[in-house]
PDB file of C-alpha atoms in Angstrom:
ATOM      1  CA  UNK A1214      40.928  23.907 -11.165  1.00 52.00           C
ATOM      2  CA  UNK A1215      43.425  20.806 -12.046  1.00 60.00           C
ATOM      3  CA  UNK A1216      45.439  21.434 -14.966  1.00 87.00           C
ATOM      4  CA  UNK A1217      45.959  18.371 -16.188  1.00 94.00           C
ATOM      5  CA  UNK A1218      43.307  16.663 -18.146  1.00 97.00           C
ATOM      6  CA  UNK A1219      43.852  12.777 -20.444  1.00 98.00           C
ATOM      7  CA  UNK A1220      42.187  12.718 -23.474  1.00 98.00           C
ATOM      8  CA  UNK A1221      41.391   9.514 -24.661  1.00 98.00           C
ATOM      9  CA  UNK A1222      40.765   9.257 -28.417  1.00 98.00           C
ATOM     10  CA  UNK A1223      40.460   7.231 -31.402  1.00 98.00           C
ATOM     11  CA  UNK A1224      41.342   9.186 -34.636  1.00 98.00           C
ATOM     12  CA  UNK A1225      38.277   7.660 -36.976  1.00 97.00           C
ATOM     13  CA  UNK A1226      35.476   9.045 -34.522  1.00 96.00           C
ATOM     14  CA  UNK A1227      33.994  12.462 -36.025  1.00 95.00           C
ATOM     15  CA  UNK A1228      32.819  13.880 -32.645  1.00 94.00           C
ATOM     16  CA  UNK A1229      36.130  12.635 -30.986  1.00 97.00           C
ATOM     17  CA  UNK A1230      37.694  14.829 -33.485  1.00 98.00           C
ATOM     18  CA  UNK A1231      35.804  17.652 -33.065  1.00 98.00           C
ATOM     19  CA  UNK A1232      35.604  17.625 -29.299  1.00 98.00           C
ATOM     20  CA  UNK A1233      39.718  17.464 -29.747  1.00 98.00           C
ATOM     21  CA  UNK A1234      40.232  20.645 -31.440  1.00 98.00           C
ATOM     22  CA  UNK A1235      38.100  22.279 -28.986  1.00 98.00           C
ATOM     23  CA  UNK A1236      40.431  21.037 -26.076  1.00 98.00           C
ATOM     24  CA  UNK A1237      43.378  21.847 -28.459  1.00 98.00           C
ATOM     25  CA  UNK A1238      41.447  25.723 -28.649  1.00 98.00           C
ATOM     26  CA  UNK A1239      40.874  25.982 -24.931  1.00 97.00           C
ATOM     27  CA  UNK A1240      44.879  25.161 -24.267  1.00 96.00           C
ATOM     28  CA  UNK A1241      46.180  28.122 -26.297  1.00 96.00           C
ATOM     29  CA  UNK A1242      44.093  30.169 -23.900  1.00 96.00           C
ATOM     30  CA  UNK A1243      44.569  28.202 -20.438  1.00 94.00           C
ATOM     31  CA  UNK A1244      47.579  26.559 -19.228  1.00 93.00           C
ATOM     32  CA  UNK A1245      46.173  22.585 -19.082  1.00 94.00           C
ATOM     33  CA  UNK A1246      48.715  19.928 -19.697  1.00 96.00           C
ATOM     34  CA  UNK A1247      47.068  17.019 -22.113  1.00 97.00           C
ATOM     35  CA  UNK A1248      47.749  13.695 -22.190  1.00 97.00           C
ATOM     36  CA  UNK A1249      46.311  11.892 -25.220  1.00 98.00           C
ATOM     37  CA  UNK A1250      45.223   8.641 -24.772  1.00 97.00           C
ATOM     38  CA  UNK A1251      44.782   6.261 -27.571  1.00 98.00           C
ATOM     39  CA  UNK A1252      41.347   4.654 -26.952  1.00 97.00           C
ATOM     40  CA  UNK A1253      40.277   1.883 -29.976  1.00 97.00           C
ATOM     41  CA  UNK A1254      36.620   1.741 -30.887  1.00 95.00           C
ATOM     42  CA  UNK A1255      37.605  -1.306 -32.170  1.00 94.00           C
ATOM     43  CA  UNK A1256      38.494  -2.961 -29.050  1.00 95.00           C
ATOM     44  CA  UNK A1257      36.044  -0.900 -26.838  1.00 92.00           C
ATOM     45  CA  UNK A1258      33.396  -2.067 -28.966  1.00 88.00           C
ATOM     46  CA  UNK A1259      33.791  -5.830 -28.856  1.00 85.00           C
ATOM     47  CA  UNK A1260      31.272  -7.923 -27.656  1.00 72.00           C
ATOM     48  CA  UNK A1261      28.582  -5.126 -28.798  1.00 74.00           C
ATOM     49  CA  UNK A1262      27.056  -6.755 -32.642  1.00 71.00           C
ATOM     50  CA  UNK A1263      27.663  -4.098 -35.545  1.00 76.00           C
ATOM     51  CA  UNK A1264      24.025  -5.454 -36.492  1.00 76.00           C
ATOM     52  CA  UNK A1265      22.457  -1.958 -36.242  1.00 72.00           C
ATOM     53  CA  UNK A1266      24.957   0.217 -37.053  1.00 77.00           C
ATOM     54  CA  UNK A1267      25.675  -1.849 -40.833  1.00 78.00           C
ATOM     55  CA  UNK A1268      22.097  -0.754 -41.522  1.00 77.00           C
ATOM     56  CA  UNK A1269      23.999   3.000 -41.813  1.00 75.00           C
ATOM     57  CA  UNK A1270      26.618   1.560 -43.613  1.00 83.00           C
ATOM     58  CA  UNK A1271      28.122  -1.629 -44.494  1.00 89.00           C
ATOM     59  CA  UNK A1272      31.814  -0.365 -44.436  1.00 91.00           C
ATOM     60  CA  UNK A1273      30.801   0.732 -40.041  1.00 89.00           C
ATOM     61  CA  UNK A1274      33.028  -2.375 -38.648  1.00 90.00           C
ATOM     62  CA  UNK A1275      35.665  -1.979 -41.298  1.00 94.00           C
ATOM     63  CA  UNK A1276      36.048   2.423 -40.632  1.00 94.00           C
ATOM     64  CA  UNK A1277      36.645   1.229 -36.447  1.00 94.00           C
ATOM     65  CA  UNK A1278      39.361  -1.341 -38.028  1.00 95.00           C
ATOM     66  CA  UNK A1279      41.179   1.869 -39.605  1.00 97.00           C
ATOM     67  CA  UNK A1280      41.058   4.021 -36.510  1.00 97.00           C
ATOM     68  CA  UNK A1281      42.746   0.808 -34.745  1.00 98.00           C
ATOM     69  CA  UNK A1282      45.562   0.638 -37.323  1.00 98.00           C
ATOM     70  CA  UNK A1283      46.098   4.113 -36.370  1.00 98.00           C
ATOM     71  CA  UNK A1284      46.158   3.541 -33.338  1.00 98.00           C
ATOM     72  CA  UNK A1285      48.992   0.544 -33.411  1.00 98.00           C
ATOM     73  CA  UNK A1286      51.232   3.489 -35.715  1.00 98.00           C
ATOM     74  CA  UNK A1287      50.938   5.699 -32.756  1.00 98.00           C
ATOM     75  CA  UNK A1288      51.788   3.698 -30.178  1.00 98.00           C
ATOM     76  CA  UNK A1289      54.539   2.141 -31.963  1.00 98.00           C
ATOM     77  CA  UNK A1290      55.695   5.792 -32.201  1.00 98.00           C
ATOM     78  CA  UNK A1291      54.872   6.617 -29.004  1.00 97.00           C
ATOM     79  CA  UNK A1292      57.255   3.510 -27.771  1.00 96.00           C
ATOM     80  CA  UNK A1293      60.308   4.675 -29.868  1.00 96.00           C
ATOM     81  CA  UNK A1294      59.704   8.528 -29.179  1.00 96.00           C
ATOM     82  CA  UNK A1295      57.541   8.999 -26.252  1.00 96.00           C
ATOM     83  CA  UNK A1296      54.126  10.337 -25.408  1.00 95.00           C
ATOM     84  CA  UNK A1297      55.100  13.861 -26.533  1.00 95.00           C
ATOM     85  CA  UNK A1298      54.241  12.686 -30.371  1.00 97.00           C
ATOM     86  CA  UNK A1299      51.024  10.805 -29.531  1.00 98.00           C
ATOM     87  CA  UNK A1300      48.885  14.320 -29.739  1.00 97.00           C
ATOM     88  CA  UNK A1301      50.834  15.222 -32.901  1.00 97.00           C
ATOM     89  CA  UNK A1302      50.198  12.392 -34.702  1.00 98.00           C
ATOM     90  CA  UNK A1303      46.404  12.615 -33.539  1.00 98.00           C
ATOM     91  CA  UNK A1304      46.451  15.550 -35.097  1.00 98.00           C
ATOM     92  CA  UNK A1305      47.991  14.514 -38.174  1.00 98.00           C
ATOM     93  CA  UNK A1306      45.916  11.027 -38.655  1.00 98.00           C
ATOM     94  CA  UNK A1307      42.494  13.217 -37.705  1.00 98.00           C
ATOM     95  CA  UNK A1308      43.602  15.801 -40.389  1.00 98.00           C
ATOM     96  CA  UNK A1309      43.713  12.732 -43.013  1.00 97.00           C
ATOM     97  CA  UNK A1310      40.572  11.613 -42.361  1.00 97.00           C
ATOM     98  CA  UNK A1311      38.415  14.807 -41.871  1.00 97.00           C
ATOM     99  CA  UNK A1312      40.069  17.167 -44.334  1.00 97.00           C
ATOM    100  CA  UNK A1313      39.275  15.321 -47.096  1.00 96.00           C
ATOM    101  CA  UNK A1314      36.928  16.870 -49.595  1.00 95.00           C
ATOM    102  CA  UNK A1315      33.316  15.735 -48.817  1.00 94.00           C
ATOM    103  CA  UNK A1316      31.855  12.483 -50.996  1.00 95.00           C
ATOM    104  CA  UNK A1317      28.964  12.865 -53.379  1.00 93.00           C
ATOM    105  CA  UNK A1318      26.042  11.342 -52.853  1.00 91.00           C
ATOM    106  CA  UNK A1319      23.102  11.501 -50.234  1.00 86.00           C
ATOM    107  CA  UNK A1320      23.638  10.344 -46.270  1.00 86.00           C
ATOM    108  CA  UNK A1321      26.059   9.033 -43.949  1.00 87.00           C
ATOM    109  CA  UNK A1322      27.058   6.046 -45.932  1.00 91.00           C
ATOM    110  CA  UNK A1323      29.777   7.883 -48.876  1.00 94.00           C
ATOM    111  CA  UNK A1324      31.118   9.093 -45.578  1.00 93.00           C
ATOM    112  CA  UNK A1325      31.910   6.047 -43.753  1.00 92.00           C
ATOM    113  CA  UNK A1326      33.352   4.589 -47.284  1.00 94.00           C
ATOM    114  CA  UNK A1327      35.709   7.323 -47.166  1.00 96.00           C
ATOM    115  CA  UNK A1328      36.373   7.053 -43.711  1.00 96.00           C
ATOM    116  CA  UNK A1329      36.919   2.765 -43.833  1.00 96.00           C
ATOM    117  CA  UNK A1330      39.216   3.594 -47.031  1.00 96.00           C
ATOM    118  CA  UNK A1331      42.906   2.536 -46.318  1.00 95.00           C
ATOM    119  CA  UNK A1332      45.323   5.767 -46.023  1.00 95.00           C
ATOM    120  CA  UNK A1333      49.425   5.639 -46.824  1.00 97.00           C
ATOM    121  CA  UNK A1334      50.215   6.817 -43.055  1.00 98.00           C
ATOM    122  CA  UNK A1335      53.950   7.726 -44.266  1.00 98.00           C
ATOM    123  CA  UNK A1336      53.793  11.124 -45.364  1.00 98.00           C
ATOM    124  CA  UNK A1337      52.158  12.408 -41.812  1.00 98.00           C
ATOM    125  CA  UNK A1338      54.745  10.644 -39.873  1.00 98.00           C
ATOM    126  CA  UNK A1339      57.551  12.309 -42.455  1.00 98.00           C
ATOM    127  CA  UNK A1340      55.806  15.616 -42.102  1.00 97.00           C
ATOM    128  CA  UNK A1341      56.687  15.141 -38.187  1.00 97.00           C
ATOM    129  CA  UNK A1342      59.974  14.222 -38.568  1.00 97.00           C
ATOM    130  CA  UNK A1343      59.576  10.278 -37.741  1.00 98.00           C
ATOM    131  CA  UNK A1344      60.593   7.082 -39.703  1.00 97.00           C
ATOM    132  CA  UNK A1345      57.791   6.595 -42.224  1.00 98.00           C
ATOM    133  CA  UNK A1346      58.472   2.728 -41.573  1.00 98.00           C
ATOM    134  CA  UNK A1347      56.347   3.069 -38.479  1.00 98.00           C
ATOM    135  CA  UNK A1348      53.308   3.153 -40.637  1.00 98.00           C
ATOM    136  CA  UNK A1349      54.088  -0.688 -40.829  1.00 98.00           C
ATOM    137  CA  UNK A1350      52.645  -1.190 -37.288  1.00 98.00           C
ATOM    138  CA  UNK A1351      49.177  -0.559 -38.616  1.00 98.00           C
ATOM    139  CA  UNK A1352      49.234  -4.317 -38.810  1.00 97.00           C
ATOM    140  CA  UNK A1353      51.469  -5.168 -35.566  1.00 97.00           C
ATOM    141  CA  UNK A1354      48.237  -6.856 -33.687  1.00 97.00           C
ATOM    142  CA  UNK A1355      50.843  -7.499 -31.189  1.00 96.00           C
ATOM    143  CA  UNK A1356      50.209  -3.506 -29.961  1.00 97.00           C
ATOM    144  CA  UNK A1357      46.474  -4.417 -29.187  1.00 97.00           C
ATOM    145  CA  UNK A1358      47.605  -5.866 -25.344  1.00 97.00           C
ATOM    146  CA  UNK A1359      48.526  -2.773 -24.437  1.00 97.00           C
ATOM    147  CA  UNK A1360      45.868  -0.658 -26.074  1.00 98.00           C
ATOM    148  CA  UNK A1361      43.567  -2.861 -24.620  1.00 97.00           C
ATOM    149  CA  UNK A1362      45.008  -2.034 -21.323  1.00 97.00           C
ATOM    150  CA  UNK A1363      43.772   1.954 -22.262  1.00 97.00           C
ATOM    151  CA  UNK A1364      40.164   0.412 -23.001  1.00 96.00           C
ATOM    152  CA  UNK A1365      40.166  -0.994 -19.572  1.00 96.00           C
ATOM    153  CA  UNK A1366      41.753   1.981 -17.515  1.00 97.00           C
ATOM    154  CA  UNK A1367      39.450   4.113 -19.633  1.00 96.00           C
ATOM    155  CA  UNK A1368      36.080   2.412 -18.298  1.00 95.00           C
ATOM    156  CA  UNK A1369      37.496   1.732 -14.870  1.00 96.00           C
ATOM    157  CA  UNK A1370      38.010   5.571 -14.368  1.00 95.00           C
ATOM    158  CA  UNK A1371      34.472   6.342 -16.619  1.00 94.00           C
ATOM    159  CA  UNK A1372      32.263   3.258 -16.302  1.00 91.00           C
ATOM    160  CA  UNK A1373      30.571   1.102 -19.193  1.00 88.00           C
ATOM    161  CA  UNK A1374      28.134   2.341 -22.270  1.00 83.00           C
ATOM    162  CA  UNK A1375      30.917   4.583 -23.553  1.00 89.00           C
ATOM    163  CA  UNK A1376      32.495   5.866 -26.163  1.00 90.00           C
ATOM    164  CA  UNK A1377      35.059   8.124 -27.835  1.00 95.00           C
ATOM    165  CA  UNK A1378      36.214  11.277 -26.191  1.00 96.00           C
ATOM    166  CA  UNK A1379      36.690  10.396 -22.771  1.00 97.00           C
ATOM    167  CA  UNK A1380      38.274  13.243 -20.888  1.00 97.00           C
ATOM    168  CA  UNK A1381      39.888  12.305 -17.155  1.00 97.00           C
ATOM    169  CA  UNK A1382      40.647  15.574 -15.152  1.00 96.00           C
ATOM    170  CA  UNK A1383      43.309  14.946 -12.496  1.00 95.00           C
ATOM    171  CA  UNK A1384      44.442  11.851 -13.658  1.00 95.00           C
ATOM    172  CA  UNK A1385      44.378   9.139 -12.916  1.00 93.00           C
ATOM    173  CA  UNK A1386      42.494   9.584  -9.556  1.00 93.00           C
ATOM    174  CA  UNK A1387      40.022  12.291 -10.398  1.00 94.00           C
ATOM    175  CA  UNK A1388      36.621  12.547 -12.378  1.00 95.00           C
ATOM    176  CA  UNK A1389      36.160  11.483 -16.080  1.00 96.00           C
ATOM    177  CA  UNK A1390      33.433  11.834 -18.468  1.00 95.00           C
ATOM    178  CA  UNK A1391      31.976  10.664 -21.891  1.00 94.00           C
ATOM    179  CA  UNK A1392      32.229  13.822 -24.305  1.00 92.00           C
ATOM    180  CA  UNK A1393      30.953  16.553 -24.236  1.00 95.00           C
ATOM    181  CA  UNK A1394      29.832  15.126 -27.955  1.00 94.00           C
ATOM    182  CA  UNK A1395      29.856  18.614 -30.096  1.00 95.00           C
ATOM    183  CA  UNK A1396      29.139  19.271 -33.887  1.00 94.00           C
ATOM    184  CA  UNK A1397      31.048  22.768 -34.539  1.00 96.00           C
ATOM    185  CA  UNK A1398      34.360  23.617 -32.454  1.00 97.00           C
ATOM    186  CA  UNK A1399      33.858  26.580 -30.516  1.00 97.00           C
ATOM    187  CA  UNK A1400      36.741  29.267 -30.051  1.00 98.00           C
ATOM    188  CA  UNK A1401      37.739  32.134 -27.883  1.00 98.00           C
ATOM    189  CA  UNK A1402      35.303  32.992 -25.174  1.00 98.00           C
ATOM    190  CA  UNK A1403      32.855  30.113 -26.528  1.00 98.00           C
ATOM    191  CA  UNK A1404      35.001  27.696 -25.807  1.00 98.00           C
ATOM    192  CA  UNK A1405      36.312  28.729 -22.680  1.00 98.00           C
ATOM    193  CA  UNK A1406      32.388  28.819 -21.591  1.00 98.00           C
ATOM    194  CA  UNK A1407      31.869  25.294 -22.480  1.00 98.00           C
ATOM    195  CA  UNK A1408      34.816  24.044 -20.769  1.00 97.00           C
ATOM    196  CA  UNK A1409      34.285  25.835 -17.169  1.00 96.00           C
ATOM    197  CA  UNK A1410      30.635  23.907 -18.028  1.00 96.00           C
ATOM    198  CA  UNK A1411      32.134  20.742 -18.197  1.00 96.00           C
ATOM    199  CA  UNK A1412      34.466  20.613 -15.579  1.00 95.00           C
ATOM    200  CA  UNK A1413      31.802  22.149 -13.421  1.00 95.00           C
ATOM    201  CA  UNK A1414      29.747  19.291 -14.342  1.00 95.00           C
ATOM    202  CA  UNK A1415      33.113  16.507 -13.740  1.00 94.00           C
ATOM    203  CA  UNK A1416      34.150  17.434 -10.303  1.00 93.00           C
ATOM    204  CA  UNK A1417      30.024  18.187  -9.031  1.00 94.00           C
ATOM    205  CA  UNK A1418      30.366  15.780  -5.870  1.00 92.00           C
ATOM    206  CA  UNK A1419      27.935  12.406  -7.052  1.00 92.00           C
ATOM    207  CA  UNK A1420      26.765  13.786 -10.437  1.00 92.00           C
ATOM    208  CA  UNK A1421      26.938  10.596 -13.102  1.00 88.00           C
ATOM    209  CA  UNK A1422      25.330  11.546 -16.709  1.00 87.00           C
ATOM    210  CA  UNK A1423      23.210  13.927 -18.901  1.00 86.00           C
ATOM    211  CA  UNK A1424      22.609  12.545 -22.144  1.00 83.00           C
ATOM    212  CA  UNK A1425      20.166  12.843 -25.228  1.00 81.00           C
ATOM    213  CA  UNK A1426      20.831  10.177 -28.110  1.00 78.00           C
ATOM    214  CA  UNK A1427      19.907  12.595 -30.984  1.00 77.00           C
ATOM    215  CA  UNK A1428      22.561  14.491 -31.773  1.00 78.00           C
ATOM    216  CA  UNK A1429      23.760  16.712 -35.083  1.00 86.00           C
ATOM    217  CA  UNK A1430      26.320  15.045 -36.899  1.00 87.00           C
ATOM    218  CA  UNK A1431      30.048  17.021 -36.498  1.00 92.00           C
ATOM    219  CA  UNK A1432      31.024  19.291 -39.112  1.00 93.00           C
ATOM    220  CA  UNK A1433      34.378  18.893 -40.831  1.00 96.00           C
ATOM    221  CA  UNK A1434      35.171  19.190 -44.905  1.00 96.00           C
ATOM    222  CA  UNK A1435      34.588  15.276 -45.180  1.00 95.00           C
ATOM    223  CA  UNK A1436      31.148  15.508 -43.566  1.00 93.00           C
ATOM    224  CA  UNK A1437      30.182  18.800 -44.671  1.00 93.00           C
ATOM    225  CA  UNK A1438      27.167  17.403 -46.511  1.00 92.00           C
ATOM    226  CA  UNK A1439      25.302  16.005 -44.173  1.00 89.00           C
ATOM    227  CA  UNK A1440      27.009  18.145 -41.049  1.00 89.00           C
ATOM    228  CA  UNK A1441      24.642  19.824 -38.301  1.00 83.00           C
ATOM    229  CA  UNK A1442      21.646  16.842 -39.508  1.00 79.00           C
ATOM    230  CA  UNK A1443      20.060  14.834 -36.692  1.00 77.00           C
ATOM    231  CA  UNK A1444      21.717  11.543 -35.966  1.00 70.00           C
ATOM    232  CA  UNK A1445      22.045   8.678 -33.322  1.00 65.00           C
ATOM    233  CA  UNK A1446      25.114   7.527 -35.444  1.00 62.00           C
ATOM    234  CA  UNK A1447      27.855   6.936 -32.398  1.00 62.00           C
TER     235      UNK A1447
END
C-alpha cells in the first residue's frame, strides 16, 4: 500500500472539508505522508455557467471567489515557507469557515452567505507563526498561473466532471479519484474501513467511477441546520 497520497483541496468546499479531516484521522493511525494540493473551484469551474447553482443561492459564484483568495494566501505562504504550511493553513482557513456558529433561517442559502462573507485571514496566519501581511495575497491574481497549473495536473491525473477532494495515491504517476464525498468524519476503526475501501477501489486495475448525485449535505457547526438533508448541491 503506497504511503504517500496528494490531497487536492479548496478550503470553501463543505465535503472537501469533511473528507480532509477524515484523511487527517486516518494519518494519526497509519503512517501516509500528505501532500495538500491547493485546487480552486474557482478556476476549475470556469467555462461551466453558475446558472443553476444561483437558483440555491445568489452569493454561489461569489463563496468559490473566497475559497480562491484563500487559496492565493496559501500559496503565497507556501512560496516564502514551503509546502510544510500549506496543510496547516488548510486547516486553519477550513476552521474559519466551518466553525462558525450555524445561520438562522431555513435552507442552504444563510449558509452560502456566510460562507461568500469576506474573513480577516491575519489572525490564522499569526496563530501559525507567519507574517499576517500574507493575507494581502488574497488579491495577488498574479498567483492564479500557477494554481491554474494544479487545476490542470489535477484533471490530467483524474479526468474532467470533477470536483473538490481529489486524492492522487502514489503521486504523481499512480491512481486518483474524485472524493469519496462524505457528510460525518468517521474515526478509529471507521475510518480506517473506509480508507482500505477507497484505495481498494483507486488501484482496482481499469475501474473509472461509482457515483450517485444525491448526497446528504456535510455536517460541521456552520451547516448544522440543514446537515445529513438530501442535496445535489456540489
Amino acid at each position: 500500500m503506497s504511503d504517500e497520497l496528494e490531497f487536492f483541496f479548496d478550503p470553501i468546499c463543505p465535503f472537501c472539508w469533511v473528507t480532509s479531516r477524515w484523511v487527517v484521522e486516518v494519518g494519526r493511525q497509519r503512517e501516509i505522508a500528505v501532500s495538500w494540493r491547493p485546487l480552486p473551484l474557482a478556476i476549475l469551474n470556469e467555462g461551466i455557467s453558475y446558472d443553476e447553482r444561483r437558483k440555491v443561492s445568489e452569493a454561489y459564484p461569489e463563496s468559490h471567489r473566497r475559497g480562491l483568495e484563500m487559496l492565493r494566501v496559501i500559496h503565497a505562504a507556501g512560496e516564502r515557507h514551503g509546502p510544510e504550511v500549506v496543510g496547516d493553513l488548510y486547516t486553519g482557513f477550513g476552521e474559519l469557515v466551518w466553525d462558525t456558529p450555524a445561520p438562522e433561517g431555513e435552507g442552504f442559502d444563510p449558509v452560502m452567505q456566510v460562507m461568500a462573507r469576506e474573513r480577516d485571514l491575519r489572525p490564522v496566519l499569526e496563530g501559525y507563526g507567519l507574517d499576517p501581511g500574507l493575507a494581502e495575497a488574497a488579491s495577488d491574481t498574479s498567483r492564479d498561473g500557477d494554481l491554474r497549473k494544479n487545476v490542470d495536473e489535477a484533471r490530467a491525473r483524474c479526468g474532467d466532471d470533477v470536483g473538490t477532494p481529489i486524492l492522487s495515491f502514489a503521486p504523481p504517476d499512480g491512481p486518483a479519484l474524485f472524493g469519496p464525498v462524505i457528510d460525518t468524519v468517521p474515526f478509529g476503526e471507521d475510518a480506517l474501513r473506509l480508507w482500505d475501501a477507497t484505495y481498494t477501489l483507486a488501484t482496482w486495475p481499469g475501474f473509472a467511477e461509482l457515483k450517485r448525485s444525491l448526497r446528504s449535505f456535510p455536517d460541521t457547526p456552520l451547516t448544522a441546520r440543514v446537515a445529513h438533508g438530501t442535496t445535489t448541491v456540489r
